[in-house]
Amino acid sequence: MARKGAKASAAAAAPRVFTWETGASDISMRALGREGTHAVVLPGRDFTAKGLSPHGNVILVHRRRLEVLRQRFGKLLRHPLVRVLLCAPRRELRVPPTGVFDMLADPPEVADLTLSLRRAFGDLDKTRELEAARRHLAVRDETISKMLSIGSRLSQERDIETLLSSILQEAIALSFADSGS
């Protein structure tokens, strides 16, 4: 029973690939696992906001379904952790439409599909790293602003007891401590 729970949590933590009417066969998808692309492959009907993985999501869609998906899931397709791979007949492979990360021939060759998925998941990794760096910078900016404000207030204080008390209170607040000693 514990093994089943471990598999479920591993699947929840894995990137996801949603397929919509493509020629990507089960054999191609199993080959991806053998080549080290660890992703959960799901049918397109499971593509919902609740079904998105925080580790990245790739939509593998056939050209004829792209517009229907855009109408139905427009906002979700523009999510920063979603990349769209478009499968189309070889004669239609030109410049990818807006919002499409990459294009593949339908049915996709295993090597091409693997390469596109790796590139898409690599791009998603960089997006996550960039968001984490932005959050870190926002926290640092806030801390610096607080420290400048504290410094300004302390430089105006003339009473030594009030000054020491203020320093202690601000140090406790900045360090998220329970008390100062």
mmCIF file of C-alpha atoms in Angstrom:
data_model
loop_
_atom_site.group_PDB
_atom_site.id
_atom_site.type_symbol
_atom_site.label_atom_id
_atom_site.label_comp_id
_atom_site.label_asym_id
_atom_site.label_seq_id
_atom_site.Cartn_x
_atom_site.Cartn_y
_atom_site.Cartn_z
ATOM 1 C CA MET A 1 0.000 0.000 0.000
ATOM 2 C CA ALA A 2 2.862 2.394 0.808
ATOM 3 C CA ARG A 3 4.318 1.633 -2.599
ATOM 4 C CA LYS A 4 1.123 2.734 -4.325
ATOM 5 C CA GLY A 5 1.193 6.078 -2.441
ATOM 6 C CA ALA A 6 4.828 6.600 -3.377
ATOM 7 C CA LYS A 7 4.005 6.059 -7.054
ATOM 8 C CA ALA A 8 1.104 8.506 -6.838
ATOM 9 C CA SER A 9 3.255 11.208 -5.226
ATOM 10 C CA ALA A 10 6.035 10.664 -7.784
ATOM 11 C CA ALA A 11 3.497 11.017 -10.593
ATOM 12 C CA ALA A 12 2.138 14.217 -9.042
ATOM 13 C CA ALA A 13 5.666 15.667 -8.909
ATOM 14 C CA ALA A 14 6.533 14.751 -12.507
ATOM 15 C CA PRO A 15 6.130 16.999 -15.530
ATOM 16 C CA ARG A 16 3.077 16.190 -17.626
ATOM 17 C CA VAL A 17 2.479 15.654 -21.324
ATOM 18 C CA PHE A 18 -1.099 15.987 -22.569
ATOM 19 C CA THR A 19 -1.856 14.523 -25.996
ATOM 20 C CA TRP A 20 -4.650 15.673 -28.318
ATOM 21 C CA GLU A 21 -5.324 13.585 -31.445
ATOM 22 C CA THR A 22 -1.746 13.165 -32.541
ATOM 23 C CA GLY A 23 0.007 10.291 -34.214
ATOM 24 C CA ALA A 24 2.273 9.955 -31.189
ATOM 25 C CA SER A 25 1.781 6.303 -30.426
ATOM 26 C CA ASP A 26 2.055 4.551 -27.080
ATOM 27 C CA ILE A 27 5.293 3.032 -28.371
ATOM 28 C CA SER A 28 6.767 6.528 -28.896
ATOM 29 C CA MET A 29 5.723 7.586 -25.419
ATOM 30 C CA ARG A 30 7.184 4.446 -23.817
ATOM 31 C CA ALA A 31 10.422 5.062 -25.708
ATOM 32 C CA LEU A 32 10.640 8.482 -24.069
ATOM 33 C CA GLY A 33 10.705 6.838 -20.642
ATOM 34 C CA ARG A 34 13.503 4.515 -21.725
ATOM 35 C CA GLU A 35 15.513 7.508 -22.964
ATOM 36 C CA GLY A 36 15.288 9.306 -19.626
ATOM 37 C CA THR A 37 12.416 11.721 -20.311
ATOM 38 C CA HIS A 38 10.429 11.157 -17.140
ATOM 39 C CA ALA A 39 7.014 12.622 -17.691
ATOM 40 C CA VAL A 40 3.483 11.483 -17.013
ATOM 41 C CA VAL A 41 1.585 11.099 -20.285
ATOM 42 C CA LEU A 42 -2.098 11.913 -20.025
ATOM 43 C CA PRO A 43 -4.962 12.169 -22.501
ATOM 44 C CA GLY A 44 -5.943 15.694 -23.505
ATOM 45 C CA ARG A 45 -9.256 15.480 -21.647
ATOM 46 C CA ASP A 46 -7.260 15.626 -18.368
ATOM 47 C CA PHE A 47 -5.901 19.083 -19.251
ATOM 48 C CA THR A 48 -7.398 21.400 -16.613
ATOM 49 C CA ALA A 49 -6.077 24.078 -14.282
ATOM 50 C CA LYS A 50 -6.187 21.558 -11.423
ATOM 51 C CA GLY A 51 -4.347 18.995 -13.555
ATOM 52 C CA LEU A 52 -1.328 21.194 -14.207
ATOM 53 C CA SER A 53 1.994 20.118 -12.751
ATOM 54 C CA PRO A 54 4.182 22.734 -11.043
ATOM 55 C CA HIS A 55 7.123 21.034 -12.783
ATOM 56 C CA GLY A 56 5.923 21.847 -16.284
ATOM 57 C CA ASN A 57 3.284 20.833 -18.794
ATOM 58 C CA VAL A 58 3.585 20.124 -22.492
ATOM 59 C CA ILE A 59 0.568 19.925 -24.771
ATOM 60 C CA LEU A 60 1.116 17.715 -27.791
ATOM 61 C CA VAL A 61 -1.665 18.692 -30.178
ATOM 62 C CA HIS A 62 -2.544 18.054 -33.810
ATOM 63 C CA ARG A 63 -2.940 21.090 -36.046
ATOM 64 C CA ARG A 64 -6.668 20.484 -36.575
ATOM 65 C CA ARG A 65 -7.298 20.663 -32.797
ATOM 66 C CA LEU A 66 -5.219 23.785 -32.064
ATOM 67 C CA GLU A 67 -7.962 26.367 -32.675
ATOM 68 C CA VAL A 68 -10.505 24.380 -30.658
ATOM 69 C CA LEU A 69 -8.010 24.234 -27.784
ATOM 70 C CA ARG A 70 -7.328 27.968 -28.019
ATOM 71 C CA GLN A 71 -11.054 28.715 -27.816
ATOM 72 C CA ARG A 72 -11.603 26.330 -24.922
ATOM 73 C CA PHE A 73 -8.370 26.822 -22.948
ATOM 74 C CA GLY A 74 -6.977 30.147 -24.229
ATOM 75 C CA LYS A 75 -5.869 31.506 -20.859
ATOM 76 C CA LEU A 76 -4.564 28.150 -19.654
ATOM 77 C CA LEU A 77 -2.470 27.693 -22.817
ATOM 78 C CA ARG A 78 -0.726 30.994 -22.004
ATOM 79 C CA HIS A 79 0.203 29.812 -18.494
ATOM 80 C CA PRO A 80 3.960 30.266 -17.875
ATOM 81 C CA LEU A 81 4.371 26.537 -17.122
ATOM 82 C CA VAL A 82 2.699 25.307 -20.335
ATOM 83 C CA ARG A 83 4.402 24.705 -23.698
ATOM 84 C CA VAL A 84 2.549 23.667 -26.851
ATOM 85 C CA LEU A 85 4.058 21.250 -29.375
ATOM 86 C CA LEU A 86 2.144 21.170 -32.650
ATOM 87 C CA CYS A 87 1.977 18.056 -34.827
ATOM 88 C CA ALA A 88 1.134 18.625 -38.479
ATOM 89 C CA PRO A 89 1.624 16.858 -41.811
ATOM 90 C CA ARG A 90 5.127 17.446 -43.175
ATOM 91 C CA ARG A 91 3.886 19.661 -46.022
ATOM 92 C CA GLU A 92 2.397 22.056 -43.442
ATOM 93 C CA LEU A 93 5.541 22.452 -41.328
ATOM 94 C CA ARG A 94 6.453 26.105 -41.640
ATOM 95 C CA VAL A 95 6.722 28.858 -39.067
ATOM 96 C CA PRO A 96 5.007 27.874 -35.801
ATOM 97 C CA PRO A 97 1.824 29.821 -35.026
ATOM 98 C CA THR A 98 1.824 32.244 -32.095
ATOM 99 C CA GLY A 99 2.003 30.456 -28.757
ATOM 100 C CA VAL A 100 3.434 27.234 -30.217
ATOM 101 C CA PHE A 101 6.814 26.241 -28.781
ATOM 102 C CA ASP A 102 7.784 23.745 -31.502
ATOM 103 C CA MET A 103 6.390 21.878 -34.511
ATOM 104 C CA LEU A 104 6.728 18.190 -35.338
ATOM 105 C CA ALA A 105 5.757 16.018 -38.273
ATOM 106 C CA ASP A 106 2.702 13.855 -37.611
ATOM 107 C CA PRO A 107 3.232 11.084 -36.702
ATOM 108 C CA PRO A 108 6.337 12.285 -34.852
ATOM 109 C CA GLU A 109 9.535 10.289 -34.923
ATOM 110 C CA VAL A 110 10.643 9.140 -31.471
ATOM 111 C CA ALA A 111 13.935 11.059 -31.706
ATOM 112 C CA ASP A 112 12.207 14.286 -32.819
ATOM 113 C CA LEU A 113 9.563 13.972 -30.124
ATOM 114 C CA THR A 114 12.195 13.289 -27.460
ATOM 115 C CA LEU A 115 14.262 16.290 -28.543
ATOM 116 C CA SER A 116 11.251 18.624 -28.598
ATOM 117 C CA LEU A 117 10.071 17.444 -25.185
ATOM 118 C CA ARG A 118 13.532 17.859 -23.697
ATOM 119 C CA ARG A 119 13.773 21.375 -25.137
ATOM 120 C CA ALA A 120 10.295 22.238 -23.851
ATOM 121 C CA PHE A 121 11.007 20.886 -20.361
ATOM 122 C CA GLY A 122 14.406 22.626 -20.358
ATOM 123 C CA ASP A 123 12.672 25.891 -21.221
ATOM 124 C CA LEU A 124 10.137 25.265 -18.439
ATOM 125 C CA ASP A 125 12.998 24.643 -15.966
ATOM 126 C CA LYS A 126 14.538 27.989 -16.919
ATOM 127 C CA THR A 127 11.146 29.682 -16.500
ATOM 128 C CA ARG A 128 10.787 28.231 -12.987
ATOM 129 C CA GLU A 129 14.338 29.315 -12.089
ATOM 130 C CA LEU A 130 13.632 32.822 -13.372
ATOM 131 C CA GLU A 131 10.447 33.070 -11.288
ATOM 132 C CA ALA A 132 12.301 31.869 -8.183
ATOM 133 C CA ALA A 133 15.021 34.492 -8.780
ATOM 134 C CA ARG A 134 12.354 37.203 -9.186
ATOM 135 C CA ARG A 135 10.714 36.186 -5.899
ATOM 136 C CA HIS A 136 14.112 36.214 -4.163
ATOM 137 C CA LEU A 137 14.884 39.687 -5.537
ATOM 138 C CA ALA A 138 11.490 40.994 -4.390
ATOM 139 C CA VAL A 139 12.182 39.757 -0.845
ATOM 140 C CA ARG A 140 15.641 41.349 -0.891
ATOM 141 C CA ASP A 141 14.228 44.647 -2.189
ATOM 142 C CA GLU A 142 11.628 44.647 0.572
ATOM 143 C CA THR A 143 14.258 43.908 3.228
ATOM 144 C CA ILE A 144 16.542 46.685 1.967
ATOM 145 C CA SER A 145 13.625 49.138 1.941
ATOM 146 C CA LYS A 146 12.765 48.190 5.518
ATOM 147 C CA MET A 147 16.378 48.615 6.632
ATOM 148 C CA LEU A 148 16.642 52.052 5.001
ATOM 149 C CA SER A 149 13.423 53.128 6.671
ATOM 150 C CA ILE A 150 14.631 51.840 10.043
ATOM 151 C CA GLY A 151 17.974 53.604 9.623
ATOM 152 C CA SER A 152 16.237 56.857 8.832
ATOM 153 C CA ARG A 153 13.993 56.612 11.906
ATOM 154 C CA LEU A 154 16.883 55.608 14.198
ATOM 155 C CA SER A 155 19.083 58.476 13.036
ATOM 156 C CA GLN A 156 16.378 60.910 14.162
ATOM 157 C CA GLU A 157 16.084 59.422 17.677
ATOM 158 C CA ARG A 158 17.977 61.285 20.441
ATOM 159 C CA ASP A 159 16.933 59.405 23.601
ATOM 160 C CA ILE A 160 19.359 56.468 24.180
ATOM 161 C CA GLU A 161 16.774 54.230 25.912
ATOM 162 C CA THR A 162 14.226 54.725 23.119
ATOM 163 C CA LEU A 163 16.991 54.214 20.533
ATOM 164 C CA LEU A 164 18.115 50.889 22.057
ATOM 165 C CA SER A 165 14.517 49.711 22.418
ATOM 166 C CA SER A 166 13.794 50.613 18.768
ATOM 167 C CA ILE A 167 16.934 48.800 17.584
ATOM 168 C CA LEU A 168 15.884 45.685 19.505
ATOM 169 C CA GLN A 169 12.288 45.784 18.228
ATOM 170 C CA GLU A 170 13.335 46.294 14.598
ATOM 171 C CA ALA A 171 15.966 43.528 14.820
ATOM 172 C CA ILE A 172 13.308 41.159 16.184
ATOM 173 C CA ALA A 173 10.926 42.129 13.374
ATOM 174 C CA LEU A 174 13.538 41.761 10.594
ATOM 175 C CA SER A 175 14.801 38.394 11.817
ATOM 176 C CA PHE A 176 11.312 37.031 12.608
ATOM 177 C CA ALA A 177 12.540 36.236 16.145
ATOM 178 C CA ASP A 178 10.287 35.648 19.159
ATOM 179 C CA SER A 179 12.302 37.915 21.431
ATOM 180 C CA GLY A 180 15.702 39.497 21.816
ATOM 181 C CA SER A 181 18.312 38.753 24.430
#
